[in-house]
PDB file of C-alpha atoms and ligand atoms in Angstrom:
ATOM      1  CA  MET A   1       3.681  78.690  63.262  1.00 42.00           C
ATOM      2  CA  ARG A   2       1.484  81.412  61.801  1.00 49.00           C
ATOM      3  CA  GLY A   3      -1.510  80.263  59.785  1.00 61.00           C
ATOM      4  CA  TRP A   4      -1.077  80.623  56.080  1.00 69.00           C
ATOM      5  CA  LYS A   5      -3.962  81.866  54.026  1.00 81.00           C
ATOM      6  CA  TRP A   6      -4.867  83.000  50.537  1.00 91.00           C
ATOM      7  CA  ASP A   7      -5.402  86.742  50.399  1.00 90.00           C
ATOM      8  CA  GLY A   8      -6.030  87.033  46.657  1.00 95.00           C
ATOM      9  CA  PRO A   9      -9.391  87.186  44.850  1.00 98.00           C
ATOM     10  CA  ILE A  10     -12.132  84.735  45.841  1.00 98.00           C
ATOM     11  CA  LEU A  11     -14.844  84.152  43.239  1.00 98.00           C
ATOM     12  CA  ASP A  12     -18.119  82.296  43.712  1.00 98.00           C
ATOM     13  CA  HIS A  13     -18.554  80.797  40.236  1.00 98.00           C
ATOM     14  CA  HIS A  14     -22.311  80.305  40.529  1.00 98.00           C
ATOM     15  CA  MET A  15     -24.589  82.281  42.799  1.00 98.00           C
ATOM     16  CA  HIS A  16     -28.192  83.464  42.569  1.00 97.00           C
ATOM     17  CA  LEU A  17     -29.563  86.568  44.259  1.00 97.00           C
ATOM     18  CA  ASP A  18     -33.231  87.381  44.578  1.00 95.00           C
ATOM     19  CA  SER A  19     -34.818  90.729  45.415  1.00 93.00           C
ATOM     20  CA  ARG A  20     -37.491  88.743  47.305  1.00 92.00           C
ATOM     21  CA  GLY A  21     -34.746  87.004  49.299  1.00 93.00           C
ATOM     22  CA  MET A  22     -31.675  88.517  50.968  1.00 95.00           C
ATOM     23  CA  GLY A  23     -30.424  90.064  47.743  1.00 97.00           C
ATOM     24  CA  VAL A  24     -27.619  92.570  48.318  1.00 98.00           C
ATOM     25  CA  ASP A  25     -27.365  91.515  51.984  1.00 98.00           C
ATOM     26  CA  ALA A  26     -26.299  88.030  50.906  1.00 97.00           C
ATOM     27  CA  ALA A  27     -23.596  89.611  48.754  1.00 98.00           C
ATOM     28  CA  ARG A  28     -22.492  91.623  51.795  1.00 98.00           C
ATOM     29  CA  LEU A  29     -22.177  88.405  53.812  1.00 98.00           C
ATOM     30  CA  PHE A  30     -20.067  86.883  51.040  1.00 98.00           C
ATOM     31  CA  GLU A  31     -17.843  89.958  51.060  1.00 98.00           C
ATOM     32  CA  SER A  32     -17.559  90.028  54.864  1.00 98.00           C
ATOM     33  CA  ALA A  33     -16.261  86.444  54.763  1.00 97.00           C
ATOM     34  CA  GLY A  34     -13.511  87.396  52.301  1.00 97.00           C
ATOM     35  CA  GLY A  35     -15.233  86.996  48.915  1.00 98.00           C
ATOM     36  CA  THR A  36     -14.269  89.455  46.182  1.00 98.00           C
ATOM     37  CA  SER A  37     -16.277  88.524  43.090  1.00 98.00           C
ATOM     38  CA  ILE A  38     -19.411  86.744  41.949  1.00 98.00           C
ATOM     39  CA  LEU A  39     -20.742  85.127  38.830  1.00 98.00           C
ATOM     40  CA  LEU A  40     -24.392  86.087  39.260  1.00 98.00           C
ATOM     41  CA  VAL A  41     -26.574  83.561  37.463  1.00 98.00           C
ATOM     42  CA  HIS A  42     -30.099  84.421  36.342  1.00 98.00           C
ATOM     43  CA  LYS A  43     -32.765  82.883  38.540  1.00 96.00           C
ATOM     44  CA  PRO A  44     -36.035  81.950  36.878  1.00 94.00           C
ATOM     45  CA  ASN A  45     -39.294  82.806  38.614  1.00 91.00           C
ATOM     46  CA  PHE A  46     -41.048  79.459  38.312  1.00 89.00           C
ATOM     47  CA  ASN A  47     -44.315  81.030  39.469  1.00 88.00           C
ATOM     48  CA  SER A  48     -44.357  83.351  36.489  1.00 90.00           C
ATOM     49  CA  LEU A  49     -42.363  81.952  33.572  1.00 93.00           C
ATOM     50  CA  PRO A  50     -41.961  84.299  30.588  1.00 93.00           C
ATOM     51  CA  LYS A  51     -44.725  84.040  27.987  1.00 93.00           C
ATOM     52  CA  ASN A  52     -43.116  86.268  25.357  1.00 95.00           C
ATOM     53  CA  LYS A  53     -39.949  88.155  24.399  1.00 94.00           C
ATOM     54  CA  GLU A  54     -40.799  91.284  26.372  1.00 96.00           C
ATOM     55  CA  HIS A  55     -41.406  89.227  29.455  1.00 96.00           C
ATOM     56  CA  ILE A  56     -38.045  87.469  28.983  1.00 97.00           C
ATOM     57  CA  ARG A  57     -36.251  90.829  28.735  1.00 97.00           C
ATOM     58  CA  ARG A  58     -38.012  92.142  31.840  1.00 97.00           C
ATOM     59  CA  GLU A  59     -36.868  89.092  33.812  1.00 97.00           C
ATOM     60  CA  TYR A  60     -33.266  89.508  32.616  1.00 98.00           C
ATOM     61  CA  SER A  61     -33.367  93.213  33.569  1.00 98.00           C
ATOM     62  CA  LYS A  62     -34.108  92.203  37.150  1.00 97.00           C
ATOM     63  CA  THR A  63     -30.895  90.155  37.267  1.00 98.00           C
ATOM     64  CA  LEU A  64     -28.931  93.007  35.662  1.00 98.00           C
ATOM     65  CA  GLU A  65     -30.394  95.445  38.196  1.00 98.00           C
ATOM     66  CA  MET A  66     -29.427  93.118  41.042  1.00 98.00           C
ATOM     67  CA  ALA A  67     -25.852  93.017  39.700  1.00 98.00           C
ATOM     68  CA  GLU A  68     -25.814  96.823  39.606  1.00 98.00           C
ATOM     69  CA  ALA A  69     -27.163  97.038  43.165  1.00 98.00           C
ATOM     70  CA  VAL A  70     -24.409  94.719  44.408  1.00 98.00           C
ATOM     71  CA  ARG A  71     -21.737  96.759  42.602  1.00 98.00           C
ATOM     72  CA  LYS A  72     -23.110  99.982  44.137  1.00 98.00           C
ATOM     73  CA  ASN A  73     -23.364  98.662  47.683  1.00 98.00           C
ATOM     74  CA  THR A  74     -20.220  96.533  47.928  1.00 98.00           C
ATOM     75  CA  ASP A  75     -16.713  96.393  46.458  1.00 98.00           C
ATOM     76  CA  LEU A  76     -17.517  93.104  44.727  1.00 98.00           C
ATOM     77  CA  LYS A  77     -16.942  92.516  41.040  1.00 98.00           C
ATOM     78  CA  VAL A  78     -20.016  90.963  39.426  1.00 98.00           C
ATOM     79  CA  GLY A  79     -20.217  89.100  36.120  1.00 98.00           C
ATOM     80  CA  VAL A  80     -23.718  88.200  34.921  1.00 98.00           C
ATOM     81  CA  ILE A  81     -24.768  84.900  33.369  1.00 98.00           C
ATOM     82  CA  LEU A  82     -28.149  84.915  31.617  1.00 98.00           C
ATOM     83  CA  GLY A  83     -30.259  82.181  30.093  1.00 98.00           C
ATOM     84  CA  PRO A  84     -33.396  80.050  30.303  1.00 97.00           C
ATOM     85  CA  HIS A  85     -33.356  77.196  32.835  1.00 96.00           C
ATOM     86  CA  PRO A  86     -33.923  73.671  31.466  1.00 95.00           C
ATOM     87  CA  VAL A  87     -36.591  73.081  34.118  1.00 95.00           C
ATOM     88  CA  SER A  88     -38.497  76.121  32.805  1.00 95.00           C
ATOM     89  CA  TRP A  89     -38.650  74.511  29.395  1.00 97.00           C
ATOM     90  CA  ASP A  90     -39.840  71.202  30.823  1.00 96.00           C
ATOM     91  CA  ARG A  91     -42.585  72.864  32.888  1.00 96.00           C
ATOM     92  CA  GLN A  92     -43.703  75.148  30.083  1.00 96.00           C
ATOM     93  CA  THR A  93     -43.878  72.197  27.717  1.00 96.00           C
ATOM     94  CA  ASP A  94     -46.554  70.760  30.015  1.00 96.00           C
ATOM     95  CA  GLU A  95     -48.373  74.092  30.096  1.00 95.00           C
ATOM     96  CA  ILE A  96     -48.207  75.463  26.570  1.00 95.00           C
ATOM     97  CA  GLY A  97     -46.939  72.600  24.403  1.00 96.00           C
ATOM     98  CA  ILE A  98     -43.506  71.674  23.163  1.00 97.00           C
ATOM     99  CA  GLU A  99     -43.493  73.885  20.096  1.00 97.00           C
ATOM    100  CA  ARG A 100     -44.162  77.150  21.891  1.00 97.00           C
ATOM    101  CA  SER A 101     -41.985  76.327  24.912  1.00 97.00           C
ATOM    102  CA  THR A 102     -39.067  75.460  22.633  1.00 98.00           C
ATOM    103  CA  GLU A 103     -39.577  78.678  20.706  1.00 97.00           C
ATOM    104  CA  LEU A 104     -39.600  80.684  23.940  1.00 97.00           C
ATOM    105  CA  HIS A 105     -36.500  78.901  25.176  1.00 98.00           C
ATOM    106  CA  LEU A 106     -34.555  79.774  22.035  1.00 98.00           C
ATOM    107  CA  GLU A 107     -35.842  83.352  22.140  1.00 98.00           C
ATOM    108  CA  ALA A 108     -34.514  83.558  25.689  1.00 98.00           C
ATOM    109  CA  VAL A 109     -31.089  82.306  24.561  1.00 98.00           C
ATOM    110  CA  SER A 110     -31.061  84.817  21.753  1.00 98.00           C
ATOM    111  CA  ALA A 111     -32.035  87.671  24.118  1.00 98.00           C
ATOM    112  CA  ALA A 112     -29.220  86.608  26.468  1.00 98.00           C
ATOM    113  CA  LEU A 113     -26.714  86.555  23.605  1.00 98.00           C
ATOM    114  CA  ASP A 114     -27.809  90.094  22.637  1.00 98.00           C
ATOM    115  CA  LEU A 115     -27.060  91.264  26.179  1.00 98.00           C
ATOM    116  CA  ILE A 116     -23.659  89.574  26.062  1.00 98.00           C
ATOM    117  CA  VAL A 117     -22.847  91.399  22.836  1.00 97.00           C
ATOM    118  CA  GLU A 118     -23.959  94.641  24.530  1.00 97.00           C
ATOM    119  CA  GLY A 119     -21.539  93.918  27.379  1.00 97.00           C
ATOM    120  CA  GLU A 120     -24.251  93.503  30.036  1.00 98.00           C
ATOM    121  CA  ALA A 121     -23.575  89.801  30.573  1.00 98.00           C
ATOM    122  CA  ILE A 122     -20.596  87.488  30.056  1.00 98.00           C
ATOM    123  CA  GLY A 123     -22.108  84.047  29.482  1.00 98.00           C
ATOM    124  CA  ILE A 124     -25.163  81.850  28.907  1.00 98.00           C
ATOM    125  CA  GLY A 125     -26.615  79.890  31.807  1.00 96.00           C
ATOM    126  CA  GLU A 126     -27.810  77.965  33.366  1.00 95.00           C
ATOM    127  CA  VAL A 127     -28.926  75.949  30.383  1.00 97.00           C
ATOM    128  CA  GLY A 128     -28.839  72.175  30.085  1.00 96.00           C
ATOM    129  CA  ARG A 129     -31.327  69.371  30.311  1.00 94.00           C
ATOM    130  CA  PRO A 130     -33.676  68.085  33.017  1.00 93.00           C
ATOM    131  CA  HIS A 131     -31.683  66.633  35.928  1.00 90.00           C
ATOM    132  CA  TYR A 132     -34.511  64.256  36.874  1.00 93.00           C
ATOM    133  CA  PRO A 133     -36.166  61.426  34.903  1.00 93.00           C
ATOM    134  CA  VAL A 134     -38.487  62.486  32.068  1.00 95.00           C
ATOM    135  CA  SER A 135     -40.230  60.554  29.266  1.00 96.00           C
ATOM    136  CA  GLU A 136     -38.154  59.288  26.363  1.00 96.00           C
ATOM    137  CA  ASP A 137     -39.720  61.780  23.969  1.00 96.00           C
ATOM    138  CA  ARG A 138     -39.068  64.663  26.329  1.00 97.00           C
ATOM    139  CA  TRP A 139     -35.473  63.513  26.789  1.00 96.00           C
ATOM    140  CA  ALA A 140     -34.846  63.342  23.048  1.00 97.00           C
ATOM    141  CA  ALA A 141     -36.348  66.803  22.596  1.00 97.00           C
ATOM    142  CA  ALA A 142     -34.278  68.179  25.489  1.00 97.00           C
ATOM    143  CA  ASN A 143     -31.073  66.920  23.890  1.00 96.00           C
ATOM    144  CA  GLU A 144     -32.084  68.333  20.537  1.00 97.00           C
ATOM    145  CA  LEU A 145     -32.802  71.681  22.187  1.00 97.00           C
ATOM    146  CA  LEU A 146     -29.526  71.719  24.089  1.00 97.00           C
ATOM    147  CA  THR A 147     -27.591  71.073  20.883  1.00 98.00           C
ATOM    148  CA  GLN A 148     -29.399  74.027  19.338  1.00 98.00           C
ATOM    149  CA  VAL A 149     -28.566  76.258  22.316  1.00 98.00           C
ATOM    150  CA  LEU A 150     -24.885  75.315  22.231  1.00 98.00           C
ATOM    151  CA  LYS A 151     -24.804  75.997  18.481  1.00 98.00           C
ATOM    152  CA  MET A 152     -26.118  79.511  19.103  1.00 98.00           C
ATOM    153  CA  ALA A 153     -23.512  80.054  21.830  1.00 98.00           C
ATOM    154  CA  LYS A 154     -20.823  78.797  19.483  1.00 98.00           C
ATOM    155  CA  GLU A 155     -21.841  81.229  16.745  1.00 97.00           C
ATOM    156  CA  ASP A 156     -21.498  84.137  19.159  1.00 96.00           C
ATOM    157  CA  GLY A 157     -18.365  82.767  20.813  1.00 96.00           C
ATOM    158  CA  SER A 158     -20.140  82.745  24.159  1.00 98.00           C
ATOM    159  CA  PRO A 159     -19.273  80.514  27.127  1.00 98.00           C
ATOM    160  CA  VAL A 160     -22.013  78.364  28.666  1.00 98.00           C
ATOM    161  CA  GLN A 161     -22.755  77.182  32.207  1.00 98.00           C
ATOM    162  CA  LEU A 162     -24.554  73.857  32.065  1.00 97.00           C
ATOM    163  CA  HIS A 163     -26.889  72.295  34.586  1.00 95.00           C
ATOM    164  CA  VAL A 164     -27.418  68.629  33.800  1.00 92.00           C
ATOM    165  CA  GLU A 165     -28.239  65.374  35.555  1.00 89.00           C
ATOM    166  CA  GLU A 166     -25.710  63.624  37.804  1.00 88.00           C
ATOM    167  CA  ASN A 167     -24.599  60.319  36.369  1.00 88.00           C
ATOM    168  CA  SER A 168     -20.929  60.107  37.185  1.00 89.00           C
ATOM    169  CA  SER A 169     -18.470  60.342  34.287  1.00 92.00           C
ATOM    170  CA  GLU A 170     -21.140  59.313  31.779  1.00 93.00           C
ATOM    171  CA  THR A 171     -22.605  62.780  32.159  1.00 94.00           C
ATOM    172  CA  TYR A 172     -19.321  64.285  30.987  1.00 96.00           C
ATOM    173  CA  THR A 173     -19.256  61.900  28.023  1.00 96.00           C
ATOM    174  CA  ALA A 174     -22.749  63.058  27.083  1.00 95.00           C
ATOM    175  CA  ILE A 175     -21.861  66.744  27.469  1.00 96.00           C
ATOM    176  CA  ASP A 176     -18.760  66.280  25.353  1.00 97.00           C
ATOM    177  CA  GLU A 177     -20.761  64.564  22.651  1.00 97.00           C
ATOM    178  CA  ILE A 178     -23.426  67.288  22.455  1.00 97.00           C
ATOM    179  CA  ARG A 179     -20.892  70.120  22.585  1.00 97.00           C
ATOM    180  CA  GLY A 180     -18.897  68.418  19.848  1.00 98.00           C
ATOM    181  CA  ARG A 181     -21.985  68.170  17.658  1.00 97.00           C
ATOM    182  CA  ALA A 182     -22.714  71.854  18.271  1.00 98.00           C
ATOM    183  CA  GLY A 183     -19.104  72.871  17.623  1.00 98.00           C
ATOM    184  CA  LEU A 184     -18.764  74.674  20.965  1.00 98.00           C
ATOM    185  CA  PRO A 185     -15.135  74.486  22.172  1.00 98.00           C
ATOM    186  CA  ARG A 186     -14.507  72.527  25.380  1.00 97.00           C
ATOM    187  CA  GLU A 187     -13.005  75.664  26.973  1.00 97.00           C
ATOM    188  CA  LYS A 188     -16.376  77.418  26.657  1.00 98.00           C
ATOM    189  CA  THR A 189     -18.410  74.513  28.035  1.00 98.00           C
ATOM    190  CA  VAL A 190     -18.590  74.671  31.829  1.00 98.00           C
ATOM    191  CA  ARG A 191     -20.454  72.068  33.807  1.00 97.00           C
ATOM    192  CA  HIS A 192     -21.975  73.613  36.913  1.00 97.00           C
ATOM    193  CA  TYR A 193     -23.025  71.731  40.074  1.00 95.00           C
ATOM    194  CA  ALA A 194     -20.195  69.256  39.573  1.00 96.00           C
ATOM    195  CA  THR A 195     -18.993  66.759  42.143  1.00 96.00           C
ATOM    196  CA  ALA A 196     -15.468  67.198  43.490  1.00 97.00           C
ATOM    197  CA  ASN A 197     -13.740  64.832  41.116  1.00 97.00           C
ATOM    198  CA  LEU A 198     -11.305  66.820  38.991  1.00 97.00           C
ATOM    199  CA  SER A 199      -9.403  63.949  37.367  1.00 96.00           C
ATOM    200  CA  HIS A 200      -9.047  63.894  33.610  1.00 95.00           C
ATOM    201  CA  GLU A 201     -10.458  60.373  33.331  1.00 94.00           C
ATOM    202  CA  PHE A 202     -13.617  61.529  35.069  1.00 96.00           C
ATOM    203  CA  ARG A 203     -14.125  64.901  33.362  1.00 96.00           C
ATOM    204  CA  GLN A 204     -12.652  64.155  29.966  1.00 93.00           C
ATOM    205  CA  GLY A 205     -11.322  67.663  29.565  1.00 95.00           C
ATOM    206  CA  ILE A 206     -14.573  69.460  30.380  1.00 97.00           C
ATOM    207  CA  PRO A 207     -14.255  72.499  32.695  1.00 98.00           C
ATOM    208  CA  CYS A 208     -16.515  72.466  35.741  1.00 98.00           C
ATOM    209  CA  THR A 209     -17.497  74.359  38.843  1.00 98.00           C
ATOM    210  CA  VAL A 210     -17.519  72.222  41.964  1.00 98.00           C
ATOM    211  CA  ASN A 211     -20.436  72.581  44.346  1.00 97.00           C
ATOM    212  CA  MET A 212     -18.562  73.105  47.598  1.00 98.00           C
ATOM    213  CA  GLY A 213     -20.585  71.084  50.092  1.00 96.00           C
ATOM    214  CA  LYS A 214     -19.086  68.947  52.837  1.00 94.00           C
ATOM    215  CA  GLY A 215     -16.206  66.798  51.646  1.00 96.00           C
ATOM    216  CA  ALA A 216     -15.593  68.859  48.500  1.00 98.00           C
ATOM    217  CA  VAL A 217     -12.230  70.115  49.746  1.00 98.00           C
ATOM    218  CA  GLN A 218     -11.049  66.527  50.329  1.00 97.00           C
ATOM    219  CA  GLY A 219     -12.296  65.554  46.853  1.00 98.00           C
ATOM    220  CA  ILE A 220     -10.292  68.371  45.302  1.00 97.00           C
ATOM    221  CA  LEU A 221      -7.159  67.412  47.238  1.00 97.00           C
ATOM    222  CA  GLU A 222      -7.462  63.785  46.191  1.00 96.00           C
ATOM    223  CA  THR A 223      -8.210  64.276  42.496  1.00 97.00           C
ATOM    224  CA  TRP A 224      -6.390  67.444  41.420  1.00 96.00           C
ATOM    225  CA  LYS A 225      -3.004  66.405  40.056  1.00 93.00           C
ATOM    226  CA  GLY A 226      -2.325  69.571  38.055  1.00 92.00           C
ATOM    227  CA  GLY A 227      -2.749  70.061  34.338  1.00 89.00           C
ATOM    228  CA  GLU A 228      -6.370  68.957  34.040  1.00 91.00           C
ATOM    229  CA  ALA A 229      -9.141  71.149  32.595  1.00 96.00           C
ATOM    230  CA  PRO A 230     -10.058  74.380  34.433  1.00 98.00           C
ATOM    231  CA  TRP A 231     -12.419  74.320  37.390  1.00 98.00           C
ATOM    232  CA  GLY A 232     -13.915  76.694  39.915  1.00 98.00           C
ATOM    233  CA  MET A 233     -15.764  76.712  43.224  1.00 98.00           C
ATOM    234  CA  GLU A 234     -19.457  77.547  43.570  1.00 98.00           C
ATOM    235  CA  SER A 235     -22.118  77.728  46.259  1.00 97.00           C
ATOM    236  CA  ASP A 236     -25.151  77.727  43.932  1.00 96.00           C
ATOM    237  CA  TYR A 237     -26.649  79.916  46.652  1.00 96.00           C
ATOM    238  CA  LEU A 238     -30.355  80.129  45.795  1.00 93.00           C
ATOM    239  CA  ASP A 239     -31.451  83.065  47.962  1.00 94.00           C
ATOM    240  CA  ASP A 240     -34.867  81.480  48.260  1.00 89.00           C
ATOM    241  CA  PRO A 241     -36.896  82.707  51.259  1.00 81.00           C
ATOM    242  CA  SER A 242     -39.185  79.665  50.995  1.00 82.00           C
ATOM    243  CA  ARG A 243     -36.258  77.251  51.336  1.00 78.00           C
ATOM    244  CA  PRO A 244     -33.880  78.734  53.924  1.00 70.00           C
ATOM    245  CA  GLY A 245     -30.927  76.483  54.599  1.00 69.00           C
ATOM    246  CA  ALA A 246     -31.880  74.191  51.697  1.00 69.00           C
ATOM    247  CA  VAL A 247     -28.664  75.056  49.908  1.00 80.00           C
ATOM    248  CA  LEU A 248     -25.181  76.293  50.722  1.00 92.00           C
ATOM    249  CA  GLY A 249     -25.011  79.788  52.180  1.00 95.00           C
ATOM    250  CA  PRO A 250     -23.350  82.895  50.705  1.00 97.00           C
ATOM    251  CA  LYS A 251     -20.202  82.539  52.854  1.00 97.00           C
ATOM    252  CA  THR A 252     -19.456  79.031  51.558  1.00 97.00           C
ATOM    253  CA  ILE A 253     -16.718  79.780  49.020  1.00 98.00           C
ATOM    254  CA  PRO A 254     -14.536  82.041  51.223  1.00 97.00           C
ATOM    255  CA  ARG A 255     -14.837  79.477  54.019  1.00 97.00           C
ATOM    256  CA  ARG A 256     -14.026  76.503  51.821  1.00 97.00           C
ATOM    257  CA  THR A 257     -11.078  78.404  50.389  1.00 97.00           C
ATOM    258  CA  ALA A 258      -9.698  78.811  53.898  1.00 96.00           C
ATOM    259  CA  GLU A 259     -10.354  75.127  54.550  1.00 96.00           C
ATOM    260  CA  LEU A 260      -8.540  74.197  51.350  1.00 96.00           C
ATOM    261  CA  CYS A 261      -5.506  76.195  52.530  1.00 95.00           C
ATOM    262  CA  THR A 262      -5.485  74.409  55.877  1.00 95.00           C
ATOM    263  CA  GLU A 263      -5.945  70.941  54.372  1.00 95.00           C
ATOM    264  CA  TRP A 264      -3.390  71.572  51.638  1.00 95.00           C
ATOM    265  CA  ARG A 265      -0.831  72.502  54.215  1.00 92.00           C
ATOM    266  CA  GLY A 266      -1.855  69.589  56.432  1.00 93.00           C
ATOM    267  CA  ALA A 267      -1.250  67.227  53.510  1.00 93.00           C
ATOM    268  CA  GLY A 268       2.324  68.534  53.326  1.00 93.00           C
ATOM    269  CA  LYS A 269       1.901  70.139  49.907  1.00 93.00           C
ATOM    270  CA  ARG A 270       3.767  73.273  48.799  1.00 92.00           C
ATOM    271  CA  GLU A 271       2.061  76.570  49.586  1.00 91.00           C
ATOM    272  CA  ALA A 272       3.424  78.187  46.425  1.00 92.00           C
ATOM    273  CA  ASP A 273       1.608  75.552  44.361  1.00 94.00           C
ATOM    274  CA  LEU A 274      -1.699  76.374  46.003  1.00 95.00           C
ATOM    275  CA  ASP A 275      -1.137  80.106  45.503  1.00 95.00           C
ATOM    276  CA  GLU A 276      -0.642  79.418  41.826  1.00 96.00           C
ATOM    277  CA  LEU A 277      -3.680  77.157  41.672  1.00 97.00           C
ATOM    278  CA  LEU A 278      -5.958  79.617  43.482  1.00 97.00           C
ATOM    279  CA  TYR A 279      -4.860  82.363  41.128  1.00 97.00           C
ATOM    280  CA  LYS A 280      -5.930  80.192  38.196  1.00 98.00           C
ATOM    281  CA  VAL A 281      -9.232  79.221  39.832  1.00 98.00           C
ATOM    282  CA  ASN A 282     -10.185  82.772  40.779  1.00 98.00           C
ATOM    283  CA  VAL A 283      -8.641  84.826  37.975  1.00 98.00           C
ATOM    284  CA  ASP A 284      -6.761  83.235  35.061  1.00 98.00           C
ATOM    285  CA  TRP A 285      -9.212  80.528  34.074  1.00 98.00           C
ATOM    286  CA  VAL A 286     -12.133  82.909  34.505  1.00 98.00           C
ATOM    287  CA  GLU A 287     -10.568  85.374  32.083  1.00 98.00           C
ATOM    288  CA  MET A 288      -9.853  82.516  29.698  1.00 97.00           C
ATOM    289  CA  THR A 289     -13.409  81.181  29.792  1.00 98.00           C
ATOM    290  CA  TYR A 290     -15.499  84.342  30.024  1.00 98.00           C
ATOM    291  CA  GLY A 291     -13.157  87.064  28.779  1.00 97.00           C
ATOM    292  CA  TRP A 292     -13.894  88.805  32.071  1.00 98.00           C
ATOM    293  CA  ASP A 293     -11.446  89.915  34.744  1.00 97.00           C
ATOM    294  CA  PRO A 294     -12.778  89.150  38.226  1.00 97.00           C
ATOM    295  CA  SER A 295      -9.832  90.742  40.053  1.00 94.00           C
TER     296      SER A 295
HETATM  297 ZN1  LIG B 301     -28.017  77.540  39.827  1.00 76.05          ZN
END
């Protein structure tokens, strides 16, 4: 029997590209493996974190220029996600004090929202809170700050990609609580770097993008029953020359998509159902969340 495969759009929901890394070449690899579109997420330069508004804008321009370079040199569709990383805030708090680092963080969110309004970007991210243990005071301040960020996103109707700690379903409870306080709709609140558990009990209606490491395809097959909140597949490719192989490579999502097709079929499930699901994952849900057509 001939192998069955998905030949529709394949979107990596969370990828970073760095002009000091492979940059456009990584995007070419993704395309050569069958990828068609990317959500390009701003990558902070931890060696030179922004000290003022102008600096923030300059850093964002680099991500926008990278997106343009990919569009010029490939047939990929690229949607840009801009925002200040929670780890930047934590580090800058040590360096310049909590007041100034918080101010800078919010200025960075506001600059990102401006660029979304201008049509240069389609969402805020990755924002969140430290994903490693911090002092109680720092934790309280981080939660306060995140609420503020989500409120700003809500006012502009912008979707958000969140990077938070991993603490099983409790993390989703916490996200839901903060987003509720901020008034940001669930549909606009996307948890990135999620484990492959898609069940409603686990996610409590919060959309997520699954980091597609080993075993992720099996997790999806076991927990997706249909009808739960939207989800997507991401590599979180870092394009970091100092850490080659530390994260998933740029071909991950096309390859895992092919694996999902094989496993789905192997499990005796209907191919038409997977076609429908992959269309949602790569097109429909993306349009719903970001107002952006990746196809
Ligand atoms: Zn990331």
